[in-house]
Tab-separated table of C-alpha atoms in Angstrom:
chain	number	residue	atom	x	y	z
A	19	MET	CA	-5.573	-15.962	36.645
A	20	SER	CA	-3.005	-13.867	34.627
A	21	SER	CA	0.322	-15.480	33.844
A	22	ASP	CA	1.963	-12.080	34.319
A	23	SER	CA	3.363	-12.306	37.814
A	24	ASN	CA	3.944	-8.571	37.980
A	25	LYS	CA	0.186	-8.005	37.989
A	26	PRO	CA	-1.547	-8.468	41.357
A	27	ASN	CA	-4.301	-10.960	41.788
A	28	ILE	CA	-7.623	-9.217	42.318
A	29	ALA	CA	-7.868	-10.803	45.799
A	30	ALA	CA	-4.677	-8.744	46.630
A	31	VAL	CA	-6.377	-5.445	46.330
A	32	ILE	CA	-8.431	-3.515	48.870
A	33	VAL	CA	-10.587	-0.481	47.925
A	34	ARG	CA	-11.243	1.950	50.902
A	35	ASP	CA	-11.940	5.579	51.591
A	36	ALA	CA	-8.870	7.701	51.145
A	37	GLU	CA	-7.086	8.674	54.345
A	38	PRO	CA	-5.172	12.003	54.820
A	39	GLY	CA	-1.867	10.064	54.470
A	40	ASP	CA	-2.907	8.825	50.867
A	41	ILE	CA	-3.145	12.203	49.448
A	42	PRO	CA	0.502	12.664	48.250
A	43	GLN	CA	0.305	9.350	46.401
A	44	VAL	CA	-3.206	10.250	44.867
A	45	TYR	CA	-1.772	13.678	43.864
A	46	LYS	CA	0.966	11.877	41.954
A	47	LEU	CA	-1.492	9.602	40.242
A	48	MET	CA	-3.479	12.619	39.168
A	49	GLU	CA	-0.400	13.924	37.375
A	50	GLU	CA	-0.458	10.663	35.439
A	51	LEU	CA	-4.129	11.093	34.671
A	52	ILE	CA	-3.748	14.554	33.365
A	53	LEU	CA	-0.875	13.426	31.115
A	54	PHE	CA	-3.142	10.595	29.822
A	55	LEU	CA	-6.037	12.932	29.236
A	56	ALA	CA	-4.534	16.217	28.201
A	57	ASN	CA	-0.976	15.087	27.173
A	58	GLN	CA	0.489	17.653	29.386
A	59	ASP	CA	0.525	18.671	33.142
A	60	LEU	CA	-2.037	21.346	33.286
A	61	ARG	CA	-2.628	20.967	37.061
A	62	LEU	CA	-4.213	24.109	38.405
A	63	TYR	CA	-3.777	23.270	42.210
A	64	THR	CA	-1.199	22.241	44.741
A	65	GLU	CA	-1.086	19.099	46.747
A	66	GLU	CA	-2.209	21.134	49.857
A	67	GLU	CA	-5.147	22.549	47.899
A	68	PHE	CA	-6.183	19.059	46.902
A	69	PHE	CA	-5.899	17.914	50.409
A	70	GLN	CA	-8.320	20.702	51.401
A	71	PHE	CA	-10.684	19.716	48.514
A	72	VAL	CA	-11.054	16.242	50.136
A	73	PHE	CA	-10.460	16.754	53.815
A	74	GLY	CA	-11.152	20.525	54.313
A	75	LYS	CA	-14.015	22.347	55.916
A	76	ASN	CA	-15.899	22.489	52.630
A	77	PRO	CA	-15.058	19.210	50.823
A	78	MET	CA	-15.378	19.279	46.980
A	79	CYS	CA	-15.130	15.567	46.511
A	80	LEU	CA	-14.894	12.199	48.110
A	81	CYS	CA	-12.045	9.960	47.261
A	82	LEU	CA	-11.547	6.114	47.188
A	83	VAL	CA	-8.183	4.362	46.881
A	84	ALA	CA	-7.224	0.937	45.800
A	85	VAL	CA	-4.263	-0.415	47.733
A	86	LEU	CA	-2.291	-3.617	47.864
A	87	LYS	CA	-3.269	-6.090	50.735
A	88	GLU	CA	0.433	-6.937	51.083
A	89	ASP	CA	1.411	-3.272	51.171
A	90	PRO	CA	-1.712	-1.360	52.324
A	91	ASN	CA	-0.087	1.972	52.042
A	92	PHE	CA	0.749	1.548	48.387
A	93	VAL	CA	-1.984	3.275	46.273
A	94	VAL	CA	-2.353	1.682	42.827
A	95	GLY	CA	-5.709	3.550	41.792
A	96	TYR	CA	-8.149	6.092	42.946
A	97	SER	CA	-11.535	7.411	42.192
A	98	THR	CA	-12.987	10.897	43.053
A	99	TYR	CA	-16.745	11.320	43.089
A	100	PHE	CA	-19.393	13.553	44.722
A	101	THR	CA	-23.098	13.930	45.070
A	102	MET	CA	-24.974	16.601	43.237
A	103	PHE	CA	-28.550	17.640	42.632
A	104	ASN	CA	-30.621	18.844	39.768
A	105	SER	CA	-34.249	19.010	38.953
A	106	VAL	CA	-34.493	16.163	36.414
A	107	ASP	CA	-32.170	13.684	38.064
A	108	GLY	CA	-32.830	14.446	41.671
A	109	LEU	CA	-29.929	13.355	43.838
A	110	SER	CA	-27.194	11.798	41.828
A	111	THR	CA	-23.458	10.944	41.966
A	112	THR	CA	-20.843	12.139	39.608
A	113	LEU	CA	-18.064	9.706	38.882
A	114	GLU	CA	-15.388	12.311	38.396
A	115	GLU	CA	-12.171	10.401	38.053
A	116	LEU	CA	-11.266	6.726	37.900
A	117	TYR	CA	-7.603	5.943	37.452
A	118	VAL	CA	-5.389	2.860	37.814
A	119	LYS	CA	-1.635	2.958	37.532
A	120	SER	CA	-0.654	1.586	34.025
A	121	ASN	CA	1.211	-1.640	35.295
A	122	TYR	CA	-1.809	-2.561	37.464
A	123	ARG	CA	-4.349	-2.504	34.742
A	124	GLY	CA	-6.253	-5.350	33.241
A	125	LYS	CA	-7.032	-7.084	36.595
A	126	GLY	CA	-10.359	-5.367	37.234
A	127	ILE	CA	-9.245	-2.829	39.712
A	128	GLY	CA	-10.990	-0.092	37.802
A	129	THR	CA	-14.263	-2.084	37.959
A	130	ILE	CA	-13.855	-2.703	41.688
A	131	LEU	CA	-13.353	1.024	42.275
A	132	TRP	CA	-16.452	1.934	40.011
A	133	LYS	CA	-18.555	-0.670	41.912
A	134	LYS	CA	-17.543	0.815	45.195
A	135	VAL	CA	-18.580	4.352	44.065
A	136	THR	CA	-21.829	2.891	42.778
A	137	GLN	CA	-22.561	1.108	46.138
A	138	LYS	CA	-21.715	4.434	47.946
A	139	ALA	CA	-24.057	6.341	45.696
A	140	LEU	CA	-26.867	3.935	46.273
A	141	ASP	CA	-26.271	4.143	50.074
A	142	MET	CA	-26.477	7.919	49.889
A	143	GLY	CA	-29.880	7.576	48.095
A	144	CYS	CA	-28.773	8.660	44.630
A	145	ASN	CA	-31.041	7.882	41.660
A	146	SER	CA	-28.290	7.803	39.156
A	147	THR	CA	-24.725	8.355	38.237
A	148	ILE	CA	-23.840	11.054	35.749
A	149	PHE	CA	-20.462	11.388	34.273
A	150	VAL	CA	-18.337	12.552	31.420
A	151	ALA	CA	-16.619	10.165	29.114
A	152	HIS	CA	-14.309	10.681	26.170
A	153	GLN	CA	-15.366	9.529	22.729
A	154	TRP	CA	-11.750	8.366	21.998
A	155	ASN	CA	-11.477	6.194	25.111
A	156	LYS	CA	-13.215	3.162	23.511
A	157	ARG	CA	-12.103	0.847	26.225
A	158	ALA	CA	-13.697	2.762	29.063
A	159	LEU	CA	-16.821	3.491	26.867
A	160	ASP	CA	-17.215	-0.228	26.211
A	161	MET	CA	-17.107	-0.987	29.851
A	162	TYR	CA	-19.636	1.767	30.800
A	163	THR	CA	-22.144	0.816	28.056
A	164	ARG	CA	-21.755	-2.906	28.802
A	165	HIS	CA	-23.148	-2.135	32.240
A	166	GLY	CA	-26.058	-0.198	30.892
A	167	CYS	CA	-24.827	3.418	30.848
A	168	GLU	CA	-26.824	5.552	28.356
A	169	ASN	CA	-25.039	8.131	26.202
A	170	LEU	CA	-27.094	11.326	26.841
A	171	THR	CA	-25.112	13.204	24.226
A	172	GLU	CA	-26.266	10.868	21.451
A	173	MET	CA	-29.747	10.241	22.870
A	174	ASN	CA	-30.722	13.709	23.915
A	175	GLY	CA	-28.123	16.077	22.380
A	176	LYS	CA	-26.563	17.077	25.697
A	177	LEU	CA	-23.376	19.112	25.235
A	178	LEU	CA	-20.682	19.922	27.774
A	179	LEU	CA	-19.593	23.596	27.793
A	180	HIS	CA	-16.596	25.235	29.287
A	181	PHE	CA	-16.310	28.869	30.292
A	182	SER	CA	-12.712	29.820	30.870
A	183	LYS	CA	-11.629	32.094	33.762
A	184	LYS	CA	-10.720	34.945	31.335
A	185	ASP	CA	-14.026	34.787	29.764
A	186	MET	CA	-15.682	34.780	33.086
A	187	GLU	CA	-13.806	37.848	34.181
A	188	ASP	CA	-14.676	39.576	30.970
A	189	PHE	CA	-18.391	38.582	31.325
A	190	VAL	CA	-18.952	40.014	34.762
A	191	LYS	CA	-17.477	43.334	33.560
A	192	THR	CA	-19.975	43.670	30.710
A	193	SER	CA	-22.966	45.921	31.226
A	194	GLU	CA	-25.049	43.886	28.809
A	195	LYS	CA	-28.427	43.333	30.182
A	196	ALA	CA	-29.959	40.726	27.898
B	22	MET	CA	-37.277	49.911	27.592
B	23	SER	CA	-40.000	47.548	26.629
B	24	SER	CA	-43.404	48.777	25.686
B	25	ASP	CA	-44.867	45.816	27.333
B	26	SER	CA	-45.827	47.024	30.778
B	27	ASN	CA	-46.388	43.533	32.098
B	28	LYS	CA	-42.535	42.910	31.908
B	29	PRO	CA	-40.471	44.464	34.731
B	30	ASN	CA	-37.696	46.942	34.126
B	31	ILE	CA	-34.279	45.321	34.716
B	32	ALA	CA	-33.772	47.849	37.478
B	33	ALA	CA	-36.818	46.300	39.320
B	34	VAL	CA	-35.067	42.994	39.847
B	35	ILE	CA	-32.716	41.896	42.643
B	36	VAL	CA	-30.629	38.821	42.496
B	37	ARG	CA	-29.661	37.522	45.968
B	38	ASP	CA	-28.815	34.216	47.722
B	39	ALA	CA	-31.884	32.083	48.303
B	40	GLU	CA	-33.251	32.192	51.857
B	41	PRO	CA	-35.109	29.212	53.494
B	42	GLY	CA	-38.515	30.998	52.898
B	43	ASP	CA	-37.868	31.080	49.088
B	44	ILE	CA	-37.637	27.332	48.870
B	45	PRO	CA	-41.544	26.754	48.184
B	46	GLN	CA	-41.441	29.145	45.310
B	47	VAL	CA	-38.210	27.860	43.781
B	48	TYR	CA	-39.566	24.221	44.164
B	49	LYS	CA	-42.584	25.281	42.107
B	50	LEU	CA	-40.257	26.907	39.386
B	51	MET	CA	-38.385	23.585	39.181
B	52	GLU	CA	-41.552	21.930	38.280
B	53	GLU	CA	-41.919	24.416	35.364
B	54	LEU	CA	-38.245	23.734	34.307
B	55	ILE	CA	-38.746	19.972	34.315
B	56	LEU	CA	-41.878	20.330	32.147
B	57	PHE	CA	-39.809	22.513	29.801
B	58	LEU	CA	-36.858	20.138	29.600
B	59	ALA	CA	-38.475	16.787	29.850
B	60	ASN	CA	-42.176	17.508	29.070
B	61	GLN	CA	-43.379	15.810	32.025
B	62	ASP	CA	-42.985	16.144	35.796
B	63	LEU	CA	-40.364	13.489	36.670
B	64	ARG	CA	-39.415	15.113	39.940
B	65	LEU	CA	-37.597	12.635	42.113
B	66	TYR	CA	-37.597	14.561	45.387
B	67	THR	CA	-39.983	16.378	47.779
B	68	GLU	CA	-39.862	20.083	48.702
B	69	GLU	CA	-38.382	19.083	52.061
B	70	GLU	CA	-35.653	17.121	50.500
B	71	PHE	CA	-34.791	19.954	48.215
B	72	PHE	CA	-34.766	22.311	51.285
B	73	GLN	CA	-32.181	19.936	52.819
B	74	PHE	CA	-30.122	19.829	49.568
B	75	VAL	CA	-29.780	23.699	49.887
B	76	PHE	CA	-29.943	24.336	53.647
B	77	GLY	CA	-29.195	20.947	55.218
B	78	LYS	CA	-26.091	19.682	56.896
B	79	ASN	CA	-24.544	18.387	53.677
B	80	PRO	CA	-25.567	20.981	51.053
B	81	MET	CA	-25.610	19.679	47.520
B	82	CYS	CA	-25.961	22.981	45.729
B	83	LEU	CA	-26.076	26.766	46.255
B	84	CYS	CA	-29.147	28.706	45.095
B	85	LEU	CA	-29.588	32.264	43.780
B	86	VAL	CA	-33.016	33.851	43.370
B	87	ALA	CA	-34.230	36.833	41.221
B	88	VAL	CA	-36.989	38.708	43.017
B	89	LEU	CA	-38.848	41.929	42.219
B	90	LYS	CA	-37.763	45.035	44.002
B	91	GLU	CA	-41.403	46.063	44.584
B	92	ASP	CA	-42.254	42.588	45.908
B	93	PRO	CA	-39.034	41.258	47.335
B	94	ASN	CA	-40.670	37.903	48.320
B	95	PHE	CA	-41.769	37.158	44.751
B	96	VAL	CA	-39.329	34.826	43.069
B	97	VAL	CA	-39.366	35.274	39.208
B	98	GLY	CA	-36.176	33.137	38.478
B	99	TYR	CA	-33.531	31.122	40.188
B	100	SER	CA	-30.099	29.430	39.537
B	101	THR	CA	-28.585	26.437	41.291
B	102	TYR	CA	-24.839	25.936	41.070
B	103	PHE	CA	-21.959	24.338	43.048
B	104	THR	CA	-18.241	24.040	43.119
B	105	MET	CA	-16.490	20.867	42.129
B	106	PHE	CA	-13.074	19.681	41.470
B	107	ASN	CA	-11.213	17.538	38.820
B	108	SER	CA	-7.665	17.075	37.858
B	109	VAL	CA	-7.765	18.891	34.533
B	110	ASP	CA	-9.896	21.942	35.504
B	111	GLY	CA	-8.983	22.195	39.254
B	112	LEU	CA	-11.684	23.986	41.141
B	113	SER	CA	-14.643	24.877	38.984
B	114	THR	CA	-18.232	25.844	39.213
B	115	THR	CA	-21.131	24.049	37.655
B	116	LEU	CA	-23.942	26.158	36.521
B	117	GLU	CA	-26.591	23.474	37.129
B	118	GLU	CA	-29.938	25.316	36.554
B	119	LEU	CA	-30.933	28.695	35.297
B	120	TYR	CA	-34.626	29.395	34.955
B	121	VAL	CA	-36.787	32.478	34.611
B	122	LYS	CA	-40.605	32.425	34.661
B	123	SER	CA	-41.954	32.612	31.092
B	124	ASN	CA	-43.696	35.985	31.471
B	125	TYR	CA	-40.521	37.574	32.835
B	126	ARG	CA	-38.229	36.506	30.064
B	127	GLY	CA	-36.648	38.774	27.528
B	128	LYS	CA	-35.590	41.428	30.059
B	129	GLY	CA	-32.116	39.919	30.838
B	130	ILE	CA	-32.933	38.397	34.179
B	131	GLY	CA	-31.249	35.117	32.985
B	132	THR	CA	-28.118	37.062	32.179
B	133	ILE	CA	-28.000	38.737	35.555
B	134	LEU	CA	-28.472	35.446	37.307
B	135	TRP	CA	-25.630	33.865	35.172
B	136	LYS	CA	-23.450	36.943	35.849
B	137	LYS	CA	-23.931	36.633	39.662
B	138	VAL	CA	-23.073	32.891	39.608
B	139	THR	CA	-19.998	33.696	37.654
B	140	GLN	CA	-18.906	36.461	40.076
B	141	LYS	CA	-19.445	34.060	42.898
B	142	ALA	CA	-17.372	31.400	41.159
B	143	LEU	CA	-14.544	33.843	40.619
B	144	ASP	CA	-14.778	34.854	44.376
B	145	MET	CA	-14.487	31.217	45.350
B	146	GLY	CA	-11.315	30.886	43.290
B	147	CYS	CA	-12.749	28.767	40.471
B	148	ASN	CA	-10.775	28.417	37.212
B	149	SER	CA	-13.770	27.818	35.039
B	150	THR	CA	-17.408	26.987	34.748
B	151	ILE	CA	-18.405	23.635	33.356
B	152	PHE	CA	-22.005	22.965	32.440
B	153	VAL	CA	-24.354	20.952	30.353
B	154	ALA	CA	-26.499	22.584	27.509
B	155	HIS	CA	-29.050	21.134	25.211
B	156	GLN	CA	-28.417	21.170	21.491
B	157	TRP	CA	-31.985	21.964	20.796
B	158	ASN	CA	-32.044	25.068	23.038
B	159	LYS	CA	-30.513	27.379	20.458
B	160	ARG	CA	-31.441	30.637	22.401
B	161	ALA	CA	-29.463	29.577	25.434
B	162	LEU	CA	-26.512	28.120	23.341
B	163	ASP	CA	-26.307	31.382	21.411
B	164	MET	CA	-26.025	33.293	24.651
B	165	TYR	CA	-23.426	30.981	26.066
B	166	THR	CA	-21.153	31.000	22.971
B	167	ARG	CA	-21.525	34.725	22.503
B	168	HIS	CA	-19.853	35.149	25.901
B	169	GLY	CA	-17.024	32.722	24.964
B	170	CYS	CA	-18.164	29.363	26.134
B	171	GLU	CA	-16.533	26.564	24.293
B	172	ASN	CA	-18.325	23.326	23.364
B	173	LEU	CA	-16.219	20.509	24.806
B	174	THR	CA	-18.425	17.995	23.041
B	175	GLU	CA	-17.585	19.274	19.635
B	176	MET	CA	-14.039	20.260	20.374
B	177	ASN	CA	-12.923	17.231	22.394
B	178	GLY	CA	-15.492	14.652	21.919
B	179	LYS	CA	-16.667	14.706	25.599
B	180	LEU	CA	-19.929	12.789	26.079
B	181	LEU	CA	-22.334	12.747	28.915
B	182	LEU	CA	-23.299	9.369	30.315
B	183	HIS	CA	-26.105	8.326	32.571
B	184	PHE	CA	-26.172	5.273	34.766
B	185	SER	CA	-29.800	4.518	36.045
B	186	LYS	CA	-30.512	3.278	39.598
B	187	LYS	CA	-31.665	-0.060	38.292
B	188	ASP	CA	-28.488	-0.577	36.336
B	189	MET	CA	-26.393	0.524	39.278
B	190	GLU	CA	-28.173	-1.926	41.501
B	191	ASP	CA	-27.600	-4.769	38.992
B	192	PHE	CA	-23.957	-3.681	38.537
B	193	VAL	CA	-22.973	-3.949	42.267
B	194	LYS	CA	-24.544	-7.432	42.304
B	195	THR	CA	-22.377	-8.773	39.447
B	196	SER	CA	-19.304	-10.669	40.346
B	197	GLU	CA	-17.550	-9.502	37.261
B	198	LYS	CA	-14.034	-8.621	38.045
B	199	ALA	CA	-12.885	-7.035	34.842
């Protein structure tokens, strides 16, 4: 038990699937996450687009929210994830984002969110979770490796590449054949 | 023009969306890809499951095939890709797999496949392509960087993590709260 009465007891938190009405709050939390990751708001989509990514005809991701039991409409954290498929891993889940509001950290809410994503992945028949972590984010990396996550970049030299829209546009215009 | 008459002229290749009837051939090519990447057949799914991943009710990926004009049912290469979403990149495409049969390489079929994925990503409104490359695969890496792809692992320290099914199962059983 924490002596900090501003922090909720873990029993006071519920993790559930996001509902349409949660989207405005999750969208705001994403702004905090982008500031944390990139130190500026680079957001490339509107709240309405994000709504469609989760609840539209062709969903791009699944979304869980952590809310307070005493205020079940107040979102203190979220996770986005989705299932994908490749030859080597078969069906797997990508833990895309996991974020808890700064004044609600240190109570295990992130772990509960991650655990719920993991349970859902197992229920969907996934063989693994594949996700990207930041080398500088030691606290998160420690948590991941403590639970057995392997670093494929160090073990197998896997690299993450990024192809910008401008370069994509230039590429499709080239006549290069090989 | 190549003097090797076993290799098709680039004009003799068509890249199109996979059709249900292509799946058995693509499934066989995936076996070759796994052998190439992992040096053993670790395939974690059946042909029928793969069919469902592409054409089922909840598709996991999109699939393009490269076929010969003179034999439009003969698949010489394929690419799997899908759209995803995260806070920093917005809507993006993942180029998951790109494979050309060994005796059809060196004629630019891989580039045409990649170009078609790129065009489809732009048509879907994606802001970027995000994908994983192998450090040892110099030939592929050269192609990617030549067209402007940035290495996020080297630039931003992004790491790829893998959480195995066994570790996932153990994790959801723990009572750890933080």
